[in-house]
């Protein structure tokens, strides 16, 4: 059994390597045998798309050219997720790489304010600046644990990362354009993907509205982890709304509008709604905005079954508070019957960031069901059960995120 596992691993690694090369433009150079391997191996890694060819293949599960997640074992123990391991999610194909060649010339239209205007990134950079460390997490992270297998990417834990965005606070920008119009109820951001001619933009446009409350800590960001935002993560300019799920963080933003109504785009009206099982999303259902308190174990956590040596073990994980800072986390080694307090490690980067945690323990030989349960300042405790909903959003169930490990 061990031998089988090892050879399967080797196979996966070499396949991943070959395809990784292919993604940087050498596909034609692949030997026929490598091509055959890539297309027939059951678990063969898919290739990285060109716009994300700089990503670390070994750290990612590549679901498709527009969906890649960080492996549970690849978050590392530093609080900030390195960009080459950060998940990627595009609802439609991203724009051309040309738009990040000179970020400063990118234009943003600003509407629904007293003095509507168009500003370049260079203009914005002169007007204000702030940084925020925050969890970026897809609304559907954890969808794979819904037994009903809702449609959409089968994300496990890795459609999430903790990153630092730098840009101009939306509030600062608002001061410079005379404030929003009185009728404004939402901040609406429009993604810069080109819309093919003849298509009704509402069918595919990534345009999201968040309630005004979200403006408080929102930024229009041009940097991520200290570098210009790469195309894959929404450069040249991205709307970021700390505490809100991934979709509300509009990439390649070309228009920022303060609107009375939510965007008419499908992605706002029917997508990302908490519809009951069997029902289609509609405006009557709650929109997916704020993230709930959540945590998960990252070690021991192999992608397949993981065997750990008996003795002292540092059980590790990460915990986030959602819109209220995470204040505590407990670990269970017996499927939720008993809980032990874990220690946070590393720097505290504020309410929107996650914290790494560790439980130093001693494990005897046997099988363990390990999981974690976080609490935030607002008093929310990570629940045992997921909130059932048709599209598999917002899964923060500690039971769903439990792992079975073997100690030998
Ligand atoms: N313009 C635009 N913004 C977008 C998307 C998109 O497809 N287009 N996808 C959203 C979704 S669903 C998620 S989860 C995050 C993913 O961010 P990342 O790719 O930087 O990890 O971007 C959001 N912003
Ligand atoms: Mo998402």
Coordinates of N, CA, C and O in Angstrom, one line a residue, residues 164-303:
X164 N -2.2 41.2 1.9 CA -2.2 42.7 2.3 C -2.5 43.5 1.0 O -1.7 43.4 0.0
X165 N -3.5 44.2 1.0 CA -3.8 45.1 -0.1 C -3.5 46.5 0.2 O -3.7 47.0 1.4
X166 N -3.0 47.3 -0.7 CA -2.7 48.7 -0.5 C -3.3 49.5 -1.6 O -3.3 49.1 -2.8
X167 N -4.0 50.6 -1.2 CA -4.6 51.4 -2.2 C -5.2 52.6 -1.5 O -4.9 53.0 -0.4
X168 N -6.2 53.3 -2.2 CA -6.8 54.4 -1.6 C -8.1 54.0 -0.9 O -8.9 53.3 -1.5
X169 N -8.3 54.5 0.3 CA -9.6 54.2 1.0 C -10.8 54.8 0.2 O -10.7 55.9 -0.3
X170 N -11.8 54.0 0.0 CA -13.0 54.5 -0.7 C -13.5 55.8 0.0 O -13.9 56.8 -0.7
X171 N -13.4 55.9 1.3 CA -13.9 57.1 2.0 C -13.1 58.3 1.6 O -13.6 59.4 1.5
X172 N -11.8 58.1 1.5 CA -10.9 59.2 1.1 C -11.2 59.7 -0.3 O -11.3 60.9 -0.6
X173 N -11.5 58.7 -1.2 CA -11.8 59.1 -2.6 C -13.1 59.8 -2.6 O -13.3 60.9 -3.3
X174 N -14.1 59.4 -1.8 CA -15.4 60.0 -1.8 C -15.3 61.5 -1.4 O -15.9 62.4 -2.0
X175 N -14.4 61.8 -0.4 CA -14.2 63.2 0.0 C -13.8 64.1 -1.2 O -14.1 65.2 -1.3
X176 N -13.0 63.5 -2.1 CA -12.4 64.3 -3.2 C -13.4 64.4 -4.4 O -13.1 65.2 -5.3
X177 N -14.5 63.7 -4.4 CA -15.4 63.8 -5.5 C -16.8 64.3 -4.9 O -17.8 64.1 -5.6
X178 N -16.7 64.9 -3.8 CA -17.9 65.6 -3.3 C -18.9 64.7 -2.5 O -20.0 65.2 -2.1
X179 N -18.5 63.5 -2.2 CA -19.4 62.6 -1.5 C -20.4 61.9 -2.4 O -20.5 62.3 -3.6
X180 N -21.1 60.9 -1.9 CA -22.0 60.2 -2.8 C -23.4 60.9 -2.8 O -23.7 61.8 -2.0
X181 N -24.1 60.6 -3.9 CA -25.4 61.2 -4.0 C -26.3 60.7 -2.9 O -26.1 59.6 -2.3
X182 N -27.3 61.5 -2.6 CA -28.1 61.2 -1.4 C -28.9 59.9 -1.5 O -29.1 59.2 -0.5
X183 N -29.2 59.5 -2.7 CA -30.1 58.3 -2.9 C -29.3 57.0 -2.7 O -29.8 55.9 -2.7
X184 N -27.9 57.1 -2.6 CA -27.1 55.9 -2.6 C -27.4 55.0 -1.5 O -27.5 55.4 -0.3
X185 N -27.5 53.7 -1.9 CA -27.7 52.6 -0.9 C -26.6 51.6 -1.0 O -26.4 50.8 -0.1
X186 N -25.9 51.5 -2.1 CA -25.0 50.5 -2.4 C -23.7 51.1 -3.1 O -23.8 52.1 -3.8
X187 N -22.6 50.4 -2.8 CA -21.4 50.7 -3.6 C -21.3 49.5 -4.7 O -21.3 48.3 -4.3
X188 N -21.2 49.9 -5.9 CA -21.3 48.9 -7.0 C -20.0 49.0 -7.8 O -19.6 50.1 -8.3
X189 N -19.3 47.9 -8.0 CA -18.1 47.9 -8.7 C -18.3 47.0 -10.0 O -18.9 45.9 -9.9
X190 N -17.7 47.5 -11.1 CA -17.8 46.8 -12.4 C -16.5 46.2 -12.8 O -15.5 47.0 -12.9
X191 N -16.4 45.0 -13.1 CA -15.2 44.3 -13.6 C -14.8 44.8 -15.0 O -15.7 45.1 -15.8
X192 N -13.5 44.7 -15.3 CA -13.1 45.2 -16.6 C -13.0 44.2 -17.7 O -12.4 44.5 -18.7
X193 N -13.6 43.0 -17.5 CA -13.5 42.0 -18.6 C -14.3 42.6 -19.8 O -15.4 43.1 -19.7
X194 N -13.7 42.4 -21.0 CA -14.4 42.8 -22.2 C -15.6 41.9 -22.4 O -15.6 40.7 -22.2
X195 N -16.8 42.5 -22.8 CA -18.0 41.8 -23.0 C -18.2 41.5 -24.5 O -18.2 42.5 -25.3
X196 N -18.2 40.3 -24.9 CA -18.3 40.0 -26.4 C -19.6 40.7 -26.9 O -20.6 40.8 -26.3
X197 N -19.4 41.2 -28.2 CA -20.5 41.9 -28.8 C -21.7 41.1 -29.0 O -21.6 39.9 -29.2
X198 N -22.9 41.7 -28.8 CA -24.1 40.9 -29.0 C -24.6 40.3 -27.8 O -25.8 39.8 -27.7
X199 N -23.8 40.2 -26.7 CA -24.2 39.6 -25.5 C -24.8 40.6 -24.6 O -24.3 41.7 -24.5
X200 N -25.9 40.3 -23.9 CA -26.5 41.1 -22.9 C -25.4 41.2 -21.7 O -25.2 40.1 -21.1
X201 N -24.8 42.3 -21.4 CA -23.8 42.4 -20.4 C -24.2 41.8 -19.1 O -23.4 41.2 -18.4
X202 N -25.5 41.9 -18.7 CA -26.0 41.4 -17.4 C -25.8 39.9 -17.3 O -25.8 39.4 -16.2
X203 N -25.7 39.2 -18.4 CA -25.6 37.7 -18.3 C -24.2 37.3 -17.8 O -24.1 36.3 -17.2
X204 N -23.2 38.1 -18.1 CA -21.8 37.7 -17.7 C -21.0 38.7 -17.0 O -20.0 38.4 -16.3
X205 N -21.4 40.0 -17.0 CA -20.6 41.0 -16.4 C -20.4 40.7 -14.9 O -21.4 40.4 -14.2
X206 N -19.2 40.8 -14.4 CA -18.9 40.7 -13.0 C -19.1 42.1 -12.4 O -18.2 43.0 -12.5
X207 N -20.3 42.3 -11.9 CA -20.6 43.6 -11.3 C -21.3 43.3 -9.9 O -22.3 42.6 -9.9
X208 N -20.7 43.8 -8.8 CA -21.2 43.5 -7.5 C -21.5 44.8 -6.7 O -20.8 45.8 -6.8
X209 N -22.6 44.7 -6.0 CA -23.0 45.8 -5.1 C -22.9 45.3 -3.6 O -23.3 44.2 -3.3
X210 N -22.3 46.2 -2.8 CA -22.3 45.9 -1.4 C -23.0 47.0 -0.6 O -23.0 48.1 -1.1
X211 N -23.6 46.7 0.5 CA -24.2 47.8 1.3 C -23.2 48.8 1.8 O -22.1 48.5 1.9
X212 N -23.7 50.0 2.0 CA -22.8 51.1 2.4 C -21.9 50.8 3.6 O -20.8 51.3 3.6
X213 N -22.4 50.0 4.5 CA -21.6 49.6 5.6 C -20.2 49.1 5.2 O -19.3 49.2 5.9
X214 N -20.2 48.4 4.0 CA -19.0 47.8 3.5 C -17.9 48.8 3.1 O -16.7 48.5 3.0
X215 N -18.3 50.1 2.9 CA -17.4 51.1 2.5 C -16.4 51.5 3.6 O -15.2 51.8 3.3
X216 N -16.8 51.3 4.8 CA -16.0 51.8 6.0 C -14.5 51.4 5.8 O -13.6 52.3 6.0
X217 N -14.1 50.2 5.5 CA -12.7 49.8 5.4 C -12.4 49.4 3.9 O -11.3 48.8 3.7
X218 N -13.2 49.7 3.0 CA -12.9 49.3 1.6 C -11.8 50.2 0.9 O -11.6 51.3 1.3
X219 N -11.1 49.5 0.1 CA -10.0 50.2 -0.7 C -10.2 50.0 -2.2 O -10.8 49.0 -2.6
X220 N -9.6 50.9 -2.9 CA -9.4 50.6 -4.3 C -7.9 50.4 -4.4 O -7.1 51.3 -4.2
X221 N -7.5 49.1 -4.6 CA -6.1 48.7 -4.4 C -5.3 48.5 -5.7 O -5.9 48.0 -6.7
X222 N -4.1 48.9 -5.6 CA -3.2 48.7 -6.8 C -2.0 47.7 -6.4 O -1.3 47.3 -7.3
X223 N -1.9 47.4 -5.1 CA -0.8 46.5 -4.7 C -1.4 45.4 -3.9 O -2.3 45.5 -3.1
X224 N -0.7 44.2 -4.0 CA -1.0 43.1 -3.1 C 0.3 42.5 -2.6 O 1.3 42.4 -3.4
X225 N 0.4 42.3 -1.3 CA 1.6 41.8 -0.7 C 2.8 42.6 -1.2 O 3.9 42.1 -1.4
X226 N 2.6 43.9 -1.3 CA 3.8 44.8 -1.6 C 4.2 44.9 -3.1 O 5.2 45.5 -3.4
X227 N 3.4 44.3 -4.0 CA 3.8 44.4 -5.4 C 2.5 44.8 -6.2 O 1.4 44.6 -5.7
X228 N 2.8 45.4 -7.4 CA 1.6 45.7 -8.2 C 0.7 44.5 -8.4 O 1.2 43.4 -8.6
X229 N -0.6 44.6 -8.3 CA -1.5 43.5 -8.4 C -1.3 42.8 -9.8 O -1.5 43.5 -10.8
X230 N -1.0 41.5 -9.8 CA -0.9 40.9 -11.1 C -2.3 40.7 -11.7 O -3.3 40.7 -11.0
X231 N -2.3 40.4 -13.0 CA -3.6 40.3 -13.7 C -4.5 39.2 -13.0 O -5.7 39.4 -12.8
X232 N -3.9 38.1 -12.6 CA -4.6 37.0 -12.0 C -5.4 37.4 -10.8 O -6.5 36.9 -10.5
X233 N -4.9 38.5 -10.1 CA -5.6 38.9 -8.8 C -6.2 40.3 -9.0 O -6.6 40.9 -8.0
X234 N -6.4 40.7 -10.2 CA -7.3 41.9 -10.4 C -6.6 43.2 -10.7 O -7.2 44.2 -10.7
X235 N -5.3 43.1 -11.0 CA -4.6 44.4 -11.4 C -5.2 44.9 -12.8 O -5.8 44.1 -13.5
X236 N -5.0 46.2 -13.0 CA -4.3 47.2 -12.3 C -5.0 47.7 -11.0 O -4.3 48.3 -10.2
X237 N -6.3 47.5 -10.9 CA -7.0 48.1 -9.8 C -8.1 47.2 -9.4 O -8.8 46.7 -10.2
X238 N -8.2 47.1 -8.0 CA -9.3 46.1 -7.5 C -10.0 46.8 -6.4 O -9.4 47.4 -5.5
X239 N -11.3 46.5 -6.3 CA -12.1 47.0 -5.2 C -12.0 45.9 -4.1 O -12.2 44.7 -4.4
X240 N -11.6 46.3 -2.9 CA -11.5 45.3 -1.9 C -12.4 45.7 -0.7 O -12.4 46.9 -0.3
X241 N -13.2 44.8 -0.2 CA -14.2 45.0 0.9 C -13.8 44.0 2.0 O -14.3 42.9 2.0
X242 N -13.0 44.4 2.9 CA -12.5 43.5 4.0 C -13.7 42.9 4.7 O -14.7 43.6 5.0
X243 N -13.6 41.6 5.0 CA -14.7 40.9 5.7 C -15.8 40.3 4.8 O -16.6 39.5 5.3
X244 N -15.8 40.7 3.5 CA -16.8 40.2 2.6 C -16.2 39.1 1.7 O -15.0 39.1 1.4
X245 N -17.0 38.2 1.2 CA -16.5 37.1 0.4 C -15.9 37.6 -0.9 O -16.1 38.7 -1.4
X246 N -15.1 36.7 -1.5 CA -14.3 36.9 -2.7 C -15.0 37.7 -3.8 O -14.5 38.7 -4.3
X247 N -16.2 37.3 -4.1 CA -16.9 37.9 -5.3 C -17.1 39.4 -5.2 O -17.2 40.1 -6.2
X248 N -17.2 39.8 -3.9 CA -17.4 41.3 -3.7 C -16.2 42.1 -3.9 O -16.2 43.3 -3.7
X249 N -15.1 41.5 -4.2 CA -13.8 42.1 -4.3 C -13.5 42.2 -5.9 O -12.8 41.3 -6.4
X250 N -14.1 43.1 -6.5 CA -14.1 43.2 -8.0 C -12.7 43.5 -8.6 O -12.1 44.5 -8.3
X251 N -12.3 42.6 -9.4 CA -11.0 42.7 -10.1 C -11.1 43.7 -11.3 O -12.2 43.8 -11.8
X252 N -9.9 44.2 -11.7 CA -9.9 45.0 -12.9 C -11.0 46.0 -12.9 O -11.7 46.2 -13.9
X253 N -11.2 46.7 -11.8 CA -12.4 47.5 -11.7 C -12.3 48.7 -12.6 O -11.3 49.4 -12.7
X254 N -13.4 48.9 -13.4 CA -13.4 50.0 -14.4 C -14.4 51.1 -14.0 O -14.4 52.2 -14.6
X255 N -15.4 50.7 -13.1 CA -16.4 51.7 -12.8 C -16.8 51.5 -11.3 O -17.0 50.3 -10.9
X256 N -16.8 52.6 -10.5 CA -17.3 52.5 -9.2 C -18.5 53.4 -9.1 O -18.4 54.6 -9.4
X257 N -19.6 52.9 -8.7 CA -20.8 53.7 -8.7 C -21.5 53.6 -7.3 O -21.6 52.5 -6.7
X258 N -22.1 54.7 -6.9 CA -22.9 54.7 -5.6 C -24.3 54.7 -6.1 O -24.8 55.7 -6.7
X259 N -25.0 53.6 -5.9 CA -26.3 53.4 -6.6 C -27.4 53.2 -5.5 O -27.2 52.8 -4.4
X260 N -28.6 53.5 -6.0 CA -29.8 53.3 -5.2 C -30.2 51.8 -5.1 O -30.7 51.3 -4.1
X261 N -30.0 51.2 -6.3 CA -30.3 49.7 -6.4 C -29.1 48.9 -6.5 O -28.0 49.4 -6.9
X262 N -29.3 47.6 -6.3 CA -28.2 46.7 -6.5 C -28.0 46.5 -8.0 O -28.9 46.7 -8.8
X263 N -26.8 46.1 -8.4 CA -26.5 45.8 -9.9 C -27.6 44.9 -10.5 O -28.0 43.9 -9.9
X264 N -28.0 45.2 -11.7 CA -28.9 44.4 -12.4 C -28.2 43.1 -13.0 O -28.9 42.2 -13.5
X265 N -26.9 43.0 -12.8 CA -26.2 41.8 -13.4 C -26.7 40.5 -12.7 O -27.0 40.5 -11.5
X266 N -26.7 39.4 -13.5 CA -27.1 38.1 -12.9 C -26.3 37.7 -11.7 O -26.9 37.1 -10.7
X267 N -25.0 38.1 -11.7 CA -24.1 37.7 -10.6 C -24.6 38.3 -9.3 O -24.3 37.9 -8.2
X268 N -25.3 39.4 -9.4 CA -25.9 40.1 -8.2 C -27.3 39.7 -7.9 O -27.7 39.4 -6.8
X269 N -28.1 39.6 -9.0 CA -29.6 39.3 -8.8 C -29.9 37.9 -8.4 O -30.7 37.7 -7.6
X270 N -29.2 37.0 -9.1 CA -29.6 35.6 -8.9 C -28.4 34.7 -8.4 O -28.6 33.8 -7.6
X271 N -27.2 35.1 -8.8 CA -26.0 34.4 -8.3 C -25.7 34.9 -6.9 O -26.1 36.0 -6.5
X272 N -24.9 34.1 -6.2 CA -24.5 34.5 -4.9 C -25.6 34.9 -3.9 O -25.6 35.9 -3.3
X273 N -26.7 34.1 -4.0 CA -27.8 34.3 -3.1 C -28.0 33.0 -2.2 O -27.7 31.9 -2.7
X274 N -28.4 33.2 -1.0 CA -28.5 32.0 -0.1 C -29.9 31.4 -0.3 O -30.9 31.7 0.5
X275 N -30.1 30.7 -1.4 CA -31.4 30.1 -1.7 C -31.5 28.7 -1.0 O -30.5 28.0 -1.0
X276 N -32.7 28.4 -0.5 CA -32.9 27.0 0.1 C -32.6 25.9 -1.0 O -32.7 26.2 -2.2
X277 N -32.3 24.8 -0.5 CA -32.1 23.6 -1.3 C -33.2 23.5 -2.4 O -34.3 23.6 -2.0
X278 N -32.8 23.3 -3.6 CA -33.8 23.0 -4.6 C -34.4 24.3 -5.2 O -35.1 24.2 -6.2
X279 N -34.0 25.4 -4.7 CA -34.6 26.7 -5.2 C -33.5 27.4 -5.9 O -32.3 27.3 -5.6
X280 N -33.9 28.2 -6.9 CA -32.9 29.1 -7.7 C -32.7 30.4 -6.9 O -33.7 30.9 -6.3
X281 N -31.5 30.9 -7.0 CA -31.3 32.2 -6.3 C -32.1 33.3 -6.9 O -32.3 33.3 -8.2
X282 N -32.6 34.2 -6.1 CA -33.4 35.3 -6.6 C -33.2 36.5 -5.6 O -32.8 36.3 -4.5
X283 N -33.6 37.7 -6.1 CA -33.4 38.9 -5.2 C -34.0 38.7 -3.8 O -33.6 39.4 -2.9
X284 N -35.0 37.9 -3.6 CA -35.6 37.7 -2.3 C -34.7 37.0 -1.3 O -34.9 37.2 -0.1
X285 N -33.8 36.3 -1.8 CA -32.8 35.6 -0.9 C -31.7 36.5 -0.5 O -31.3 37.4 -1.3
X286 N -31.1 36.3 0.6 CA -30.0 37.0 1.1 C -28.8 36.9 0.2 O -28.4 35.9 -0.2
X287 N -28.2 38.1 -0.1 CA -27.0 38.1 -1.0 C -25.8 37.6 -0.1 O -25.8 37.9 1.1
X288 N -24.8 37.0 -0.8 CA -23.7 36.5 -0.1 C -22.7 37.7 0.1 O -22.1 38.1 -0.9
X289 N -22.6 38.3 1.3 CA -21.7 39.4 1.5 C -20.7 39.1 2.6 O -19.6 38.8 2.3
X290 N -21.1 39.2 3.8 CA -20.1 39.0 4.9 C -19.7 37.6 5.1 O -20.5 36.7 5.0
X291 N -18.5 37.4 5.5 CA -18.0 36.0 5.8 C -18.2 35.7 7.3 O -18.0 36.6 8.1
X292 N -18.5 34.5 7.6 CA -18.7 34.0 9.0 C -17.4 33.6 9.6 O -16.4 33.3 8.9
X293 N -17.4 33.4 10.9 CA -16.2 32.9 11.6 C -15.9 31.5 11.2 O -16.8 30.7 10.9
X294 N -14.6 31.2 11.0 CA -14.3 29.9 10.4 C -12.8 29.5 10.7 O -12.0 30.4 11.0
X295 N -12.5 28.2 10.8 CA -11.2 27.7 11.0 C -11.0 26.4 10.4 O -12.1 25.7 10.1
X296 N -9.8 25.9 10.1 CA -9.6 24.6 9.7 C -8.2 24.1 10.0 O -7.3 25.0 10.2
X297 N -8.0 22.8 10.1 CA -6.7 22.3 10.4 C -5.9 22.2 9.1 O -6.4 21.9 8.0
X298 N -4.6 22.6 9.2 CA -3.7 22.5 8.1 C -2.6 21.5 8.2 O -1.9 21.1 7.3
X299 N -2.4 21.0 9.5 CA -1.4 19.9 9.8 C -1.8 19.2 11.0 O -2.2 19.8 12.0
X300 N -1.8 17.9 11.0 CA -1.5 17.0 9.9 C -2.6 17.0 8.9 O -3.7 16.8 9.2
X301 N -2.3 17.2 7.6 CA -3.3 17.3 6.6 C -2.7 17.0 5.2 O -2.5 18.0 4.4
X302 N -2.4 15.8 4.9 CA -1.9 15.5 3.5 C -3.1 15.6 2.6 O -4.2 15.7 3.0
X303 N -2.9 15.6 1.3 CA -4.0 15.6 0.4 C -4.6 14.3 0.3 O -5.8 14.2 0.1

